[in-house]
Amino acid sequence: MAEKKEAPLRSDAQRNRERILEVALVELTRDADTPLSVIAKKARVGQGTFYRNFPNREALVLEIYRHEIQQVADHAAQLLETREPDRALREWMDRLARFAMTKVGLADAIRQVTSAPGAAVKPEYTPVTSAADLILRAAEKAGTIRPGITADDFILAISGMFLIDPHGDWEARTTWLFDLVMDGLRAGAPGQKAD
């Protein structure tokens, strides 16, 4: 028996789905507890259309997260096309911080759906780890960071940003933290001159 392939969405169905995601991102970032009925109404779709696309809150929140995190991950390759690898790495860190700090409500919504009793799905961090690895390998090859830094090491080093108050002066704090991390990554790099 041949495997049934999922048919592509009609253009109007695709627009409905995209509109739901756009509205949900705004509303859930503002308030993690926004009712799904409010999101459907603001997206100008009926309940049936809404639930055909997203059968529950978990499905909606995880799809928003996947989309947003993929945007952040894709930015790494885009930066490498126009920047030196160490500059690309530093700018990508800023993009990651903007995502983390400006999507606080979304983070709360993700925590709610993934920590609920019986939650089967957890957020996937692979795109960010893969993007970090891509940009780290380019900087290592260019000799602008010390060799041997893994994506896991890097993520651990910058994870202090999650302790910064997103309602405070997070930009100055993350800039200072990330500059410190970059100094550490550059120390001992083959392309760095010894003092």
Tab-separated table of C-alpha atoms in Angstrom:
chain	number	residue	atom	x	y	z
A	1	MET	CA	0.000	0.000	0.000
A	2	ALA	CA	1.450	3.376	-1.021
A	3	GLU	CA	1.973	5.988	1.652
A	4	LYS	CA	-0.524	8.842	1.472
A	5	LYS	CA	1.160	12.205	0.964
A	6	GLU	CA	-0.200	15.294	2.647
A	7	ALA	CA	-1.720	17.615	0.059
A	8	PRO	CA	-0.367	21.160	-0.012
A	9	LEU	CA	-2.664	23.773	1.503
A	10	ARG	CA	-4.793	25.844	-0.851
A	11	SER	CA	-3.610	29.440	-1.033
A	12	ASP	CA	-6.528	30.743	1.060
A	13	ALA	CA	-5.978	28.012	3.657
A	14	GLN	CA	-2.259	28.884	3.747
A	15	ARG	CA	-3.069	32.578	4.241
A	16	ASN	CA	-5.446	31.686	7.086
A	17	ARG	CA	-2.744	29.595	8.751
A	18	GLU	CA	-0.138	32.343	8.388
A	19	ARG	CA	-2.548	34.955	9.739
A	20	ILE	CA	-3.326	32.777	12.762
A	21	LEU	CA	0.401	32.390	13.445
A	22	GLU	CA	1.063	36.133	13.074
A	23	VAL	CA	-1.763	37.088	15.422
A	24	ALA	CA	-0.885	34.344	17.902
A	25	LEU	CA	2.747	35.467	18.046
A	26	VAL	CA	1.713	39.020	18.925
A	27	GLU	CA	-1.000	37.995	21.380
A	28	LEU	CA	0.949	35.248	23.163
A	29	THR	CA	4.040	37.432	23.414
A	30	ARG	CA	1.864	40.065	25.083
A	31	ASP	CA	0.001	37.587	27.319
A	32	ALA	CA	0.730	33.853	27.539
A	33	ASP	CA	-2.837	33.221	28.705
A	34	THR	CA	-4.590	34.789	25.707
A	35	PRO	CA	-7.618	32.603	24.934
A	36	LEU	CA	-7.510	30.765	21.609
A	37	SER	CA	-10.936	32.217	20.772
A	38	VAL	CA	-9.436	35.732	20.956
A	39	ILE	CA	-6.610	34.713	18.615
A	40	ALA	CA	-9.096	33.203	16.143
A	41	LYS	CA	-11.279	36.319	16.227
A	42	LYS	CA	-8.322	38.703	15.706
A	43	ALA	CA	-7.052	36.474	12.877
A	44	ARG	CA	-10.535	36.721	11.315
A	45	VAL	CA	-11.035	32.954	11.095
A	46	GLY	CA	-13.796	30.761	12.445
A	47	GLN	CA	-13.299	28.267	15.238
A	48	GLY	CA	-13.431	25.367	12.752
A	49	THR	CA	-10.654	26.857	10.619
A	50	PHE	CA	-8.615	27.616	13.698
A	51	TYR	CA	-8.862	24.105	15.145
A	52	ARG	CA	-8.277	22.453	11.747
A	53	ASN	CA	-4.895	24.189	11.699
A	54	PHE	CA	-4.105	23.980	15.405
A	55	PRO	CA	-6.106	21.371	17.325
A	56	ASN	CA	-4.938	22.716	20.691
A	57	ARG	CA	-2.853	25.409	22.418
A	58	GLU	CA	0.201	23.152	22.492
A	59	ALA	CA	0.203	22.702	18.705
A	60	LEU	CA	-0.127	26.458	18.151
A	61	VAL	CA	2.555	27.481	20.630
A	62	LEU	CA	5.058	24.895	19.419
A	63	GLU	CA	4.511	25.876	15.770
A	64	ILE	CA	5.141	29.543	16.616
A	65	TYR	CA	8.266	28.579	18.524
A	66	ARG	CA	9.543	26.372	15.665
A	67	HIS	CA	8.989	29.164	13.153
A	68	GLU	CA	10.610	31.877	15.276
A	69	ILE	CA	13.605	29.780	16.305
A	70	GLN	CA	14.186	28.774	12.686
A	71	GLN	CA	14.265	32.481	11.734
A	72	VAL	CA	16.972	33.071	14.354
A	73	ALA	CA	18.924	30.011	13.189
A	74	ASP	CA	18.714	30.999	9.500
A	75	HIS	CA	20.128	34.417	10.366
A	76	ALA	CA	23.520	32.813	11.151
A	77	ALA	CA	24.070	31.720	7.542
A	78	GLN	CA	22.837	35.085	6.250
A	79	LEU	CA	25.343	36.923	8.432
A	80	LEU	CA	28.200	34.691	7.263
A	81	GLU	CA	27.502	35.789	3.696
A	82	THR	CA	28.198	39.452	4.498
A	83	ARG	CA	30.422	39.535	7.617
A	84	GLU	CA	33.717	38.185	8.832
A	85	PRO	CA	32.945	35.058	10.907
A	86	ASP	CA	33.736	36.563	14.323
A	87	ARG	CA	31.593	39.655	13.549
A	88	ALA	CA	28.834	37.382	12.260
A	89	LEU	CA	28.996	35.401	15.498
A	90	ARG	CA	28.769	38.519	17.653
A	91	GLU	CA	25.836	39.948	15.660
A	92	TRP	CA	24.055	36.601	15.739
A	93	MET	CA	24.363	36.587	19.527
A	94	ASP	CA	22.527	39.923	19.560
A	95	ARG	CA	19.771	38.468	17.356
A	96	LEU	CA	19.414	35.512	19.714
A	97	ALA	CA	19.151	37.891	22.689
A	98	ARG	CA	16.469	39.969	20.943
A	99	PHE	CA	14.472	36.807	20.344
A	100	ALA	CA	14.861	35.667	23.952
A	101	MET	CA	14.165	39.045	25.568
A	102	THR	CA	11.304	40.286	23.406
A	103	LYS	CA	9.373	37.025	23.371
A	104	VAL	CA	8.942	36.719	27.141
A	105	GLY	CA	5.215	36.003	26.919
A	106	LEU	CA	5.881	33.390	24.269
A	107	ALA	CA	8.459	31.777	26.568
A	108	ASP	CA	5.811	31.659	29.298
A	109	ALA	CA	3.346	30.070	26.860
A	110	ILE	CA	5.970	27.484	25.845
A	111	ARG	CA	6.678	26.656	29.488
A	112	GLN	CA	2.944	26.270	30.148
A	113	VAL	CA	2.328	23.799	27.321
A	114	THR	CA	5.526	21.789	27.791
A	115	SER	CA	5.391	21.510	31.574
A	116	ALA	CA	1.714	20.569	31.785
A	117	PRO	CA	1.052	17.060	33.155
A	118	GLY	CA	1.219	14.586	30.294
A	119	ALA	CA	2.903	17.008	27.866
A	120	ALA	CA	4.522	14.804	25.256
A	121	VAL	CA	6.367	17.399	23.196
A	122	LYS	CA	9.303	19.559	24.247
A	123	PRO	CA	10.707	22.542	22.328
A	124	GLU	CA	13.440	21.644	19.874
A	125	TYR	CA	16.722	23.550	20.164
A	126	THR	CA	18.500	21.798	17.280
A	127	PRO	CA	18.213	24.738	14.816
A	128	VAL	CA	19.990	27.081	17.247
A	129	THR	CA	22.651	24.510	18.108
A	130	SER	CA	23.237	23.794	14.406
A	131	ALA	CA	23.447	27.517	13.613
A	132	ALA	CA	25.894	28.054	16.475
A	133	ASP	CA	28.021	25.187	15.189
A	134	LEU	CA	27.998	26.599	11.637
A	135	ILE	CA	29.134	30.032	12.726
A	136	LEU	CA	31.655	28.722	15.279
A	137	ARG	CA	33.282	26.442	12.668
A	138	ALA	CA	33.573	29.385	10.249
A	139	ALA	CA	35.201	31.570	12.930
A	140	GLU	CA	37.517	28.733	13.965
A	141	LYS	CA	38.539	28.148	10.327
A	142	ALA	CA	39.229	31.895	9.971
A	143	GLY	CA	41.433	31.717	13.074
A	144	THR	CA	39.416	34.345	14.943
A	145	ILE	CA	38.314	32.137	17.847
A	146	ARG	CA	40.157	29.469	19.792
A	147	PRO	CA	39.812	25.983	18.315
A	148	GLY	CA	37.641	23.275	19.819
A	149	ILE	CA	34.687	25.302	21.088
A	150	THR	CA	31.545	23.207	20.677
A	151	ALA	CA	28.061	24.571	20.105
A	152	ASP	CA	27.090	23.146	23.496
A	153	ASP	CA	30.000	25.028	25.156
A	154	PHE	CA	28.911	28.213	23.431
A	155	ILE	CA	25.231	27.881	24.385
A	156	LEU	CA	26.254	27.222	27.979
A	157	ALA	CA	28.516	30.300	27.967
A	158	ILE	CA	25.784	32.649	26.725
A	159	SER	CA	22.947	31.125	28.738
A	160	GLY	CA	23.490	33.760	31.416
A	161	MET	CA	21.309	35.985	29.234
A	162	PHE	CA	18.283	34.042	30.456
A	163	LEU	CA	18.929	35.389	33.963
A	164	ILE	CA	18.693	38.996	32.770
A	165	ASP	CA	15.423	40.817	33.446
A	166	PRO	CA	13.752	41.274	30.034
A	167	HIS	CA	11.845	44.260	31.420
A	168	GLY	CA	15.039	46.053	32.495
A	169	ASP	CA	18.112	47.270	30.620
A	170	TRP	CA	18.630	43.907	28.928
A	171	GLU	CA	20.374	45.312	25.840
A	172	ALA	CA	23.249	46.858	27.815
A	173	ARG	CA	23.525	43.779	30.020
A	174	THR	CA	23.581	41.304	27.121
A	175	THR	CA	26.066	43.485	25.224
A	176	TRP	CA	28.438	43.388	28.185
A	177	LEU	CA	27.934	39.623	28.691
A	178	PHE	CA	28.409	38.790	25.010
A	179	ASP	CA	31.498	41.004	24.687
A	180	LEU	CA	32.957	39.101	27.630
A	181	VAL	CA	32.138	35.764	25.960
A	182	MET	CA	33.704	36.963	22.685
A	183	ASP	CA	36.887	37.987	24.540
A	184	GLY	CA	37.049	34.458	25.916
A	185	LEU	CA	36.439	32.889	22.507
A	186	ARG	CA	39.148	35.033	20.907
A	187	ALA	CA	41.747	34.336	23.622
A	188	GLY	CA	44.228	31.843	22.212
A	189	ALA	CA	42.878	32.056	18.678
A	190	PRO	CA	45.586	31.441	16.048
A	191	GLY	CA	44.763	34.752	14.339
A	192	GLN	CA	45.111	36.805	17.563
A	193	LYS	CA	48.383	38.606	18.252
A	194	ALA	CA	50.004	38.006	21.601
A	195	ASP	CA	50.575	41.079	23.777
